[in-house]
Amino acid sequence: MTVKERLVKVKEKINAAANRVGRDPEEIKLVAVSKRQSLDKIKKIVAEGILNFGESRVQELREKYGNLEQEVNWHMVGHLQRNKVKYITRMDRCELIHSLDSLRLAKKINKRAKMEDRKMNVLVQVNTAEDENKYGFMSEEVIDFLREISSLKHLRVKGLMTIAPYVEDSEEVRPYFRKLRKLANQIKANKIPGVEMKELSMGMSNDLEVAIEEGATIIRVGSAIFGPRNYNK
Ligand SMILES: *Cc1c(COP(=O)(O)O)cnc(C)c1O
């Protein structure tokens, strides 16, 4: 299948899922996760009108950033080490960090964003499946965490992010997405200064339809758009 054909399929899935629950498909942002994919392939996807790309490693993002003729928006979707934050805050076109997963990281992003005289948009990563091998806060920790970082003036909390476990039947991950949406509603009700709960980043190639049905505003789709990743390099 060509990139174009894959993209058509993904869009059909987005439309179908949105229609099932009476949502406008236009309100769902598609982030094409380009990790371990070549610049050439990214260019083909840009030519199809996709302008949001996600990377999970800072080094790879640095290699790609600024190397496309057209300006695109970048999303940091993977675990972020504190010593690499400076590279991210220097990127004007890095629109959103999806993976805020500790207080120390929040402080570092705030400090570096201040040095760059900008505000950095972030999502708080929640380990909804309580998987020991995954990053992110446990749901019950999130409100306290948000209160702690609410005074950090160079951070803008836009919402929450979660990564569901990989399963064959995507119906199985519905409870995790639902949990994220409920948590966002609970946070909204707490009216924490400086904290917005507009975005729910959830849903990947395998489970994007269920995620949209449960309220995803951002989906992060890699292999369904690009095809298999190249793990040799
Ligand atoms: C790789 C990755 C994705 C995309 O995964 P696919 O299954 O290829 O769609 C989404 N989110 C994060 C955080 C990732 O690391």
PDB file of C-alpha atoms and ligand atoms in Angstrom:
ATOM      1  CA  MET A   1       0.000   0.000   0.000  1.00  0.00           C
ATOM      2  CA  THR A   2       1.157   3.534  -0.686  1.00  0.00           C
ATOM      3  CA  VAL A   3       1.270   6.240   1.946  1.00  0.00           C
ATOM      4  CA  LYS A   4      -1.657   7.880   0.195  1.00  0.00           C
ATOM      5  CA  GLU A   5      -3.780   4.734   0.400  1.00  0.00           C
ATOM      6  CA  ARG A   6      -2.935   4.219   4.047  1.00  0.00           C
ATOM      7  CA  LEU A   7      -3.865   7.780   4.832  1.00  0.00           C
ATOM      8  CA  VAL A   8      -7.223   7.364   3.122  1.00  0.00           C
ATOM      9  CA  LYS A   9      -7.908   4.339   5.309  1.00  0.00           C
ATOM     10  CA  VAL A  10      -6.939   6.145   8.491  1.00  0.00           C
ATOM     11  CA  LYS A  11      -9.194   9.053   7.590  1.00  0.00           C
ATOM     12  CA  GLU A  12     -12.062   6.683   6.915  1.00  0.00           C
ATOM     13  CA  LYS A  13     -11.582   5.199  10.366  1.00  0.00           C
ATOM     14  CA  ILE A  14     -11.514   8.644  11.969  1.00  0.00           C
ATOM     15  CA  ASN A  15     -14.718   9.627  10.184  1.00  0.00           C
ATOM     16  CA  ALA A  16     -16.496   6.393  11.001  1.00  0.00           C
ATOM     17  CA  ALA A  17     -15.601   6.524  14.698  1.00  0.00           C
ATOM     18  CA  ALA A  18     -16.524  10.203  14.998  1.00  0.00           C
ATOM     19  CA  ASN A  19     -19.840   9.601  13.241  1.00  0.00           C
ATOM     20  CA  ARG A  20     -20.710   6.735  15.568  1.00  0.00           C
ATOM     21  CA  VAL A  21     -20.627   9.072  18.545  1.00  0.00           C
ATOM     22  CA  GLY A  22     -21.858  12.238  16.838  1.00  0.00           C
ATOM     23  CA  ARG A  23     -18.536  14.065  16.854  1.00  0.00           C
ATOM     24  CA  ASP A  24     -17.127  16.311  14.141  1.00  0.00           C
ATOM     25  CA  PRO A  25     -14.084  14.504  12.673  1.00  0.00           C
ATOM     26  CA  GLU A  26     -12.492  17.900  12.021  1.00  0.00           C
ATOM     27  CA  GLU A  27     -12.038  18.428  15.746  1.00  0.00           C
ATOM     28  CA  ILE A  28      -9.666  15.463  15.981  1.00  0.00           C
ATOM     29  CA  LYS A  29      -6.032  16.280  15.370  1.00  0.00           C
ATOM     30  CA  LEU A  30      -4.060  13.622  13.578  1.00  0.00           C
ATOM     31  CA  VAL A  31      -0.402  13.504  14.602  1.00  0.00           C
ATOM     32  CA  ALA A  32       1.632  11.309  12.262  1.00  0.00           C
ATOM     33  CA  VAL A  33       4.222   9.548  14.412  1.00  0.00           C
ATOM     34  CA  SER A  34       7.325   9.490  12.235  1.00  0.00           C
ATOM     35  CA  LYS A  35       9.781   7.735  14.546  1.00  0.00           C
ATOM     36  CA  ARG A  36      12.112   5.422  12.647  1.00  0.00           C
ATOM     37  CA  GLN A  37      10.731   6.658   9.377  1.00  0.00           C
ATOM     38  CA  SER A  38      12.740   8.477   6.732  1.00  0.00           C
ATOM     39  CA  LEU A  39      12.553  12.132   5.777  1.00  0.00           C
ATOM     40  CA  ASP A  40      11.547  11.056   2.284  1.00  0.00           C
ATOM     41  CA  LYS A  41       8.515   9.298   3.629  1.00  0.00           C
ATOM     42  CA  ILE A  42       7.640  12.241   5.834  1.00  0.00           C
ATOM     43  CA  LYS A  43       7.804  14.490   2.773  1.00  0.00           C
ATOM     44  CA  LYS A  44       5.294  12.284   0.986  1.00  0.00           C
ATOM     45  CA  ILE A  45       2.936  12.630   3.911  1.00  0.00           C
ATOM     46  CA  VAL A  46       3.408  16.386   4.053  1.00  0.00           C
ATOM     47  CA  ALA A  47       2.440  16.417   0.363  1.00  0.00           C
ATOM     48  CA  GLU A  48      -0.861  14.837   1.402  1.00  0.00           C
ATOM     49  CA  GLY A  49      -1.546  17.776   3.668  1.00  0.00           C
ATOM     50  CA  ILE A  50      -0.486  16.338   7.039  1.00  0.00           C
ATOM     51  CA  LEU A  51       1.375  18.990   9.007  1.00  0.00           C
ATOM     52  CA  ASN A  52       1.671  17.491  12.495  1.00  0.00           C
ATOM     53  CA  PHE A  53       4.409  14.976  13.228  1.00  0.00           C
ATOM     54  CA  GLY A  54       5.376  13.169  16.396  1.00  0.00           C
ATOM     55  CA  GLU A  55       8.720  11.784  17.504  1.00  0.00           C
ATOM     56  CA  SER A  56       9.595   9.776  20.571  1.00  0.00           C
ATOM     57  CA  ARG A  57      13.325  10.475  20.773  1.00  0.00           C
ATOM     58  CA  VAL A  58      14.936  13.897  21.013  1.00  0.00           C
ATOM     59  CA  GLN A  59      17.950  12.884  18.931  1.00  0.00           C
ATOM     60  CA  GLU A  60      15.773  11.752  16.058  1.00  0.00           C
ATOM     61  CA  LEU A  61      13.634  14.859  16.242  1.00  0.00           C
ATOM     62  CA  ARG A  62      16.772  17.000  16.076  1.00  0.00           C
ATOM     63  CA  GLU A  63      17.898  15.172  12.964  1.00  0.00           C
ATOM     64  CA  LYS A  64      14.596  15.812  11.222  1.00  0.00           C
ATOM     65  CA  TYR A  65      13.717  19.237  12.543  1.00  0.00           C
ATOM     66  CA  GLY A  66      14.166  21.987   9.971  1.00  0.00           C
ATOM     67  CA  ASN A  67      14.914  19.542   7.169  1.00  0.00           C
ATOM     68  CA  LEU A  68      11.571  19.759   5.398  1.00  0.00           C
ATOM     69  CA  GLU A  69      10.832  22.434   2.814  1.00  0.00           C
ATOM     70  CA  GLN A  70       7.492  23.079   4.378  1.00  0.00           C
ATOM     71  CA  GLU A  71       7.102  24.166   7.982  1.00  0.00           C
ATOM     72  CA  VAL A  72       5.403  21.483  10.039  1.00  0.00           C
ATOM     73  CA  ASN A  73       4.509  21.214  13.713  1.00  0.00           C
ATOM     74  CA  TRP A  74       6.357  18.734  15.876  1.00  0.00           C
ATOM     75  CA  HIS A  75       5.110  16.829  18.881  1.00  0.00           C
ATOM     76  CA  MET A  76       7.326  15.154  21.454  1.00  0.00           C
ATOM     77  CA  VAL A  77       5.439  11.978  22.326  1.00  0.00           C
ATOM     78  CA  GLY A  78       8.103   9.854  24.041  1.00  0.00           C
ATOM     79  CA  HIS A  79       9.706   9.926  27.472  1.00  0.00           C
ATOM     80  CA  LEU A  80      11.790  13.078  27.784  1.00  0.00           C
ATOM     81  CA  GLN A  81      15.061  13.120  29.697  1.00  0.00           C
ATOM     82  CA  ARG A  82      15.754  16.288  31.613  1.00  0.00           C
ATOM     83  CA  ASN A  83      19.155  16.827  30.029  1.00  0.00           C
ATOM     84  CA  LYS A  84      17.525  16.932  26.584  1.00  0.00           C
ATOM     85  CA  VAL A  85      14.800  19.450  27.404  1.00  0.00           C
ATOM     86  CA  LYS A  86      16.931  22.336  26.151  1.00  0.00           C
ATOM     87  CA  TYR A  87      16.806  21.027  22.592  1.00  0.00           C
ATOM     88  CA  ILE A  88      13.030  20.868  22.655  1.00  0.00           C
ATOM     89  CA  THR A  89      12.421  24.319  24.119  1.00  0.00           C
ATOM     90  CA  ARG A  90      14.683  25.773  21.420  1.00  0.00           C
ATOM     91  CA  MET A  91      12.425  24.417  18.691  1.00  0.00           C
ATOM     92  CA  ASP A  92       9.830  27.064  17.855  1.00  0.00           C
ATOM     93  CA  ARG A  93       7.848  24.507  15.924  1.00  0.00           C
ATOM     94  CA  CYS A  94       7.668  22.007  18.744  1.00  0.00           C
ATOM     95  CA  GLU A  95       4.053  22.581  19.545  1.00  0.00           C
ATOM     96  CA  LEU A  96       3.387  20.141  22.338  1.00  0.00           C
ATOM     97  CA  ILE A  97       5.154  17.803  24.744  1.00  0.00           C
ATOM     98  CA  HIS A  98       2.777  14.877  25.319  1.00  0.00           C
ATOM     99  CA  SER A  99       4.880  13.145  27.927  1.00  0.00           C
ATOM    100  CA  LEU A 100       5.172  15.213  31.086  1.00  0.00           C
ATOM    101  CA  ASP A 101       5.712  12.465  33.648  1.00  0.00           C
ATOM    102  CA  SER A 102       7.481  13.933  36.684  1.00  0.00           C
ATOM    103  CA  LEU A 103       7.782  17.041  38.825  1.00  0.00           C
ATOM    104  CA  ARG A 104      11.494  17.323  38.089  1.00  0.00           C
ATOM    105  CA  LEU A 105      10.791  17.298  34.375  1.00  0.00           C
ATOM    106  CA  ALA A 106       8.085  19.951  34.787  1.00  0.00           C
ATOM    107  CA  LYS A 107      10.535  22.210  36.603  1.00  0.00           C
ATOM    108  CA  LYS A 108      13.186  21.691  33.967  1.00  0.00           C
ATOM    109  CA  ILE A 109      10.813  22.457  31.086  1.00  0.00           C
ATOM    110  CA  ASN A 110       9.628  25.568  32.906  1.00  0.00           C
ATOM    111  CA  LYS A 111      13.198  26.750  33.461  1.00  0.00           C
ATOM    112  CA  ARG A 112      14.282  26.164  29.887  1.00  0.00           C
ATOM    113  CA  ALA A 113      11.106  27.685  28.440  1.00  0.00           C
ATOM    114  CA  LYS A 114      11.717  30.769  30.548  1.00  0.00           C
ATOM    115  CA  MET A 115      15.240  31.061  29.162  1.00  0.00           C
ATOM    116  CA  GLU A 116      13.760  30.968  25.664  1.00  0.00           C
ATOM    117  CA  ASP A 117      11.102  33.495  26.675  1.00  0.00           C
ATOM    118  CA  ARG A 118       8.281  31.201  25.661  1.00  0.00           C
ATOM    119  CA  LYS A 119       5.538  29.106  27.163  1.00  0.00           C
ATOM    120  CA  MET A 120       5.668  25.403  26.516  1.00  0.00           C
ATOM    121  CA  ASN A 121       2.488  23.443  25.909  1.00  0.00           C
ATOM    122  CA  VAL A 122       2.420  20.133  27.730  1.00  0.00           C
ATOM    123  CA  LEU A 123       0.155  17.183  28.403  1.00  0.00           C
ATOM    124  CA  VAL A 124       0.398  15.148  31.569  1.00  0.00           C
ATOM    125  CA  GLN A 125       1.029  11.490  30.828  1.00  0.00           C
ATOM    126  CA  VAL A 126      -1.177   9.143  32.817  1.00  0.00           C
ATOM    127  CA  ASN A 127      -0.412   5.466  33.277  1.00  0.00           C
ATOM    128  CA  THR A 128      -4.064   4.478  33.047  1.00  0.00           C
ATOM    129  CA  ALA A 129      -3.318   0.753  32.826  1.00  0.00           C
ATOM    130  CA  GLU A 130      -1.048   0.935  35.900  1.00  0.00           C
ATOM    131  CA  ASP A 131       1.621  -0.856  33.951  1.00  0.00           C
ATOM    132  CA  GLU A 132       4.935  -0.943  35.860  1.00  0.00           C
ATOM    133  CA  ASN A 133       6.868  -0.729  32.620  1.00  0.00           C
ATOM    134  CA  LYS A 134       5.235   2.473  31.486  1.00  0.00           C
ATOM    135  CA  TYR A 135       5.953   6.082  32.307  1.00  0.00           C
ATOM    136  CA  GLY A 136       3.306   8.433  33.604  1.00  0.00           C
ATOM    137  CA  PHE A 137       1.412   9.289  36.755  1.00  0.00           C
ATOM    138  CA  MET A 138      -1.135   7.073  38.402  1.00  0.00           C
ATOM    139  CA  SER A 139      -4.561   8.698  37.997  1.00  0.00           C
ATOM    140  CA  GLU A 140      -4.924   9.453  41.675  1.00  0.00           C
ATOM    141  CA  GLU A 141      -1.643  11.419  41.684  1.00  0.00           C
ATOM    142  CA  VAL A 142      -2.513  13.802  38.869  1.00  0.00           C
ATOM    143  CA  ILE A 143      -4.545  16.446  40.696  1.00  0.00           C
ATOM    144  CA  ASP A 144      -1.910  16.965  43.392  1.00  0.00           C
ATOM    145  CA  PHE A 145       0.749  17.132  40.717  1.00  0.00           C
ATOM    146  CA  LEU A 146      -1.188  19.776  38.798  1.00  0.00           C
ATOM    147  CA  ARG A 147      -1.558  21.867  41.917  1.00  0.00           C
ATOM    148  CA  GLU A 148       2.183  21.675  42.439  1.00  0.00           C
ATOM    149  CA  ILE A 149       3.033  22.846  38.941  1.00  0.00           C
ATOM    150  CA  SER A 150       0.250  25.375  38.678  1.00  0.00           C
ATOM    151  CA  SER A 151       2.682  28.146  39.698  1.00  0.00           C
ATOM    152  CA  LEU A 152       5.161  27.348  36.911  1.00  0.00           C
ATOM    153  CA  LYS A 153       4.512  30.276  34.605  1.00  0.00           C
ATOM    154  CA  HIS A 154       6.236  28.948  31.512  1.00  0.00           C
ATOM    155  CA  LEU A 155       4.291  25.705  31.350  1.00  0.00           C
ATOM    156  CA  ARG A 156       0.869  25.529  29.804  1.00  0.00           C
ATOM    157  CA  VAL A 157      -0.988  22.383  30.700  1.00  0.00           C
ATOM    158  CA  LYS A 158      -3.366  21.592  27.842  1.00  0.00           C
ATOM    159  CA  GLY A 159      -4.661  18.190  28.844  1.00  0.00           C
ATOM    160  CA  LEU A 160      -3.760  14.550  29.361  1.00  0.00           C
ATOM    161  CA  MET A 161      -2.109  11.769  27.419  1.00  0.00           C
ATOM    162  CA  THR A 162      -2.122   8.011  27.793  1.00  0.00           C
ATOM    163  CA  ILE A 163      -0.681   4.996  26.012  1.00  0.00           C
ATOM    164  CA  ALA A 164      -2.929   1.950  26.167  1.00  0.00           C
ATOM    165  CA  PRO A 165      -1.456  -1.542  26.348  1.00  0.00           C
ATOM    166  CA  TYR A 166      -1.128  -3.282  23.015  1.00  0.00           C
ATOM    167  CA  VAL A 167      -3.888  -5.859  22.606  1.00  0.00           C
ATOM    168  CA  GLU A 168      -5.426  -7.713  19.670  1.00  0.00           C
ATOM    169  CA  ASP A 169      -8.952  -6.621  20.418  1.00  0.00           C
ATOM    170  CA  SER A 170      -8.987  -2.848  20.858  1.00  0.00           C
ATOM    171  CA  GLU A 171     -12.286  -3.040  22.761  1.00  0.00           C
ATOM    172  CA  GLU A 172     -10.185  -4.170  25.726  1.00  0.00           C
ATOM    173  CA  VAL A 173      -8.535  -0.776  26.048  1.00  0.00           C
ATOM    174  CA  ARG A 174     -11.761   1.211  26.131  1.00  0.00           C
ATOM    175  CA  PRO A 175     -11.742   1.383  29.963  1.00  0.00           C
ATOM    176  CA  TYR A 176      -8.339   3.107  29.932  1.00  0.00           C
ATOM    177  CA  PHE A 177      -9.485   5.778  27.519  1.00  0.00           C
ATOM    178  CA  ARG A 178     -12.661   6.277  29.463  1.00  0.00           C
ATOM    179  CA  LYS A 179     -10.629   6.608  32.628  1.00  0.00           C
ATOM    180  CA  LEU A 180      -8.543   9.384  31.054  1.00  0.00           C
ATOM    181  CA  ARG A 181     -11.643  11.301  29.980  1.00  0.00           C
ATOM    182  CA  LYS A 182     -13.215  11.006  33.418  1.00  0.00           C
ATOM    183  CA  LEU A 183     -10.011  12.165  35.051  1.00  0.00           C
ATOM    184  CA  ALA A 184      -9.925  15.212  32.756  1.00  0.00           C
ATOM    185  CA  ASN A 185     -13.494  16.067  33.788  1.00  0.00           C
ATOM    186  CA  GLN A 186     -12.597  15.718  37.433  1.00  0.00           C
ATOM    187  CA  ILE A 187      -9.606  18.016  36.946  1.00  0.00           C
ATOM    188  CA  LYS A 188     -11.784  20.597  35.187  1.00  0.00           C
ATOM    189  CA  ALA A 189     -14.118  20.601  38.154  1.00  0.00           C
ATOM    190  CA  ASN A 190     -11.164  21.419  40.417  1.00  0.00           C
ATOM    191  CA  LYS A 191     -10.487  24.636  38.459  1.00  0.00           C
ATOM    192  CA  ILE A 192      -6.742  24.651  39.039  1.00  0.00           C
ATOM    193  CA  PRO A 193      -5.254  27.996  37.952  1.00  0.00           C
ATOM    194  CA  GLY A 194      -3.353  27.785  34.676  1.00  0.00           C
ATOM    195  CA  VAL A 195      -4.518  24.255  33.936  1.00  0.00           C
ATOM    196  CA  GLU A 196      -6.600  23.623  30.837  1.00  0.00           C
ATOM    197  CA  MET A 197      -8.149  20.267  30.002  1.00  0.00           C
ATOM    198  CA  LYS A 198      -8.865  20.750  26.314  1.00  0.00           C
ATOM    199  CA  GLU A 199      -6.843  17.914  24.895  1.00  0.00           C
ATOM    200  CA  LEU A 200      -6.947  14.166  25.328  1.00  0.00           C
ATOM    201  CA  SER A 201      -4.073  12.552  23.441  1.00  0.00           C
ATOM    202  CA  MET A 202      -5.010   8.905  23.140  1.00  0.00           C
ATOM    203  CA  GLY A 203      -5.314   6.342  20.386  1.00  0.00           C
ATOM    204  CA  MET A 204      -2.653   4.882  18.093  1.00  0.00           C
ATOM    205  CA  SER A 205      -2.802   2.775  14.907  1.00  0.00           C
ATOM    206  CA  ASN A 206      -4.402  -0.141  16.617  1.00  0.00           C
ATOM    207  CA  ASP A 207      -6.953   1.582  18.825  1.00  0.00           C
ATOM    208  CA  LEU A 208      -7.683   4.996  17.340  1.00  0.00           C
ATOM    209  CA  GLU A 209     -11.348   4.283  16.708  1.00  0.00           C
ATOM    210  CA  VAL A 210     -12.076   3.327  20.296  1.00  0.00           C
ATOM    211  CA  ALA A 211     -10.087   6.353  21.466  1.00  0.00           C
ATOM    212  CA  ILE A 212     -12.142   8.710  19.286  1.00  0.00           C
ATOM    213  CA  GLU A 213     -15.361   7.163  20.564  1.00  0.00           C
ATOM    214  CA  GLU A 214     -14.117   7.881  24.080  1.00  0.00           C
ATOM    215  CA  GLY A 215     -13.282  11.508  23.351  1.00  0.00           C
ATOM    216  CA  ALA A 216      -9.724  11.689  21.980  1.00  0.00           C
ATOM    217  CA  THR A 217      -8.914  15.147  20.577  1.00  0.00           C
ATOM    218  CA  ILE A 218      -5.446  14.120  19.404  1.00  0.00           C
ATOM    219  CA  ILE A 219      -4.552  10.719  17.996  1.00  0.00           C
ATOM    220  CA  ARG A 220      -0.946   9.606  17.486  1.00  0.00           C
ATOM    221  CA  VAL A 221      -0.727   7.358  14.479  1.00  0.00           C
ATOM    222  CA  GLY A 222       2.492   5.776  13.221  1.00  0.00           C
ATOM    223  CA  SER A 223       2.473   2.488  11.357  1.00  0.00           C
ATOM    224  CA  ALA A 224      -1.076   2.823   9.991  1.00  0.00           C
ATOM    225  CA  ILE A 225       0.165   5.833   8.008  1.00  0.00           C
ATOM    226  CA  PHE A 226       3.820   5.038   7.387  1.00  0.00           C
ATOM    227  CA  GLY A 227       3.814   1.275   7.265  1.00  0.00           C
ATOM    228  CA  PRO A 228       6.169  -0.789   9.436  1.00  0.00           C
ATOM    229  CA  ARG A 229       8.978   1.017  11.246  1.00  0.00           C
ATOM    230  CA  ASN A 230      12.602   0.433  10.354  1.00  0.00           C
ATOM    231  CA  TYR A 231      14.341  -0.895  13.466  1.00  0.00           C
ATOM    232  CA  ASN A 232      17.696  -1.432  11.798  1.00  0.00           C
ATOM    233  CA  LYS A 233      18.923   2.083  12.139  1.00  0.00           C
TER     234      LYS A 233
HETATM  235  C1  LIG B   1       5.200   4.879  18.405  1.00  0.00           C
HETATM  236  C2  LIG B   1       4.205   5.659  19.132  1.00  0.00           C
HETATM  237  C3  LIG B   1       2.939   5.893  18.587  1.00  0.00           C
HETATM  238  C4  LIG B   1       2.473   5.346  17.256  1.00  0.00           C
HETATM  239  O1  LIG B   1       2.357   3.959  17.298  1.00  0.00           O
HETATM  240  P1  LIG B   1       1.637   3.134  16.121  1.00  0.00           P
HETATM  241  O2  LIG B   1       1.176   1.916  16.778  1.00  0.00           O
HETATM  242  O3  LIG B   1       2.681   2.905  15.087  1.00  0.00           O
HETATM  243  O4  LIG B   1       0.531   3.970  15.612  1.00  0.00           O
HETATM  244  C5  LIG B   1       2.059   6.666  19.326  1.00  0.00           C
HETATM  245  N1  LIG B   1       2.391   7.174  20.527  1.00  0.00           N
HETATM  246  C6  LIG B   1       3.597   6.983  21.082  1.00  0.00           C
HETATM  247  C7  LIG B   1       3.893   7.566  22.410  1.00  0.00           C
HETATM  248  C8  LIG B   1       4.536   6.201  20.407  1.00  0.00           C
HETATM  249  O5  LIG B   1       5.730   5.998  20.975  1.00  0.00           O
END
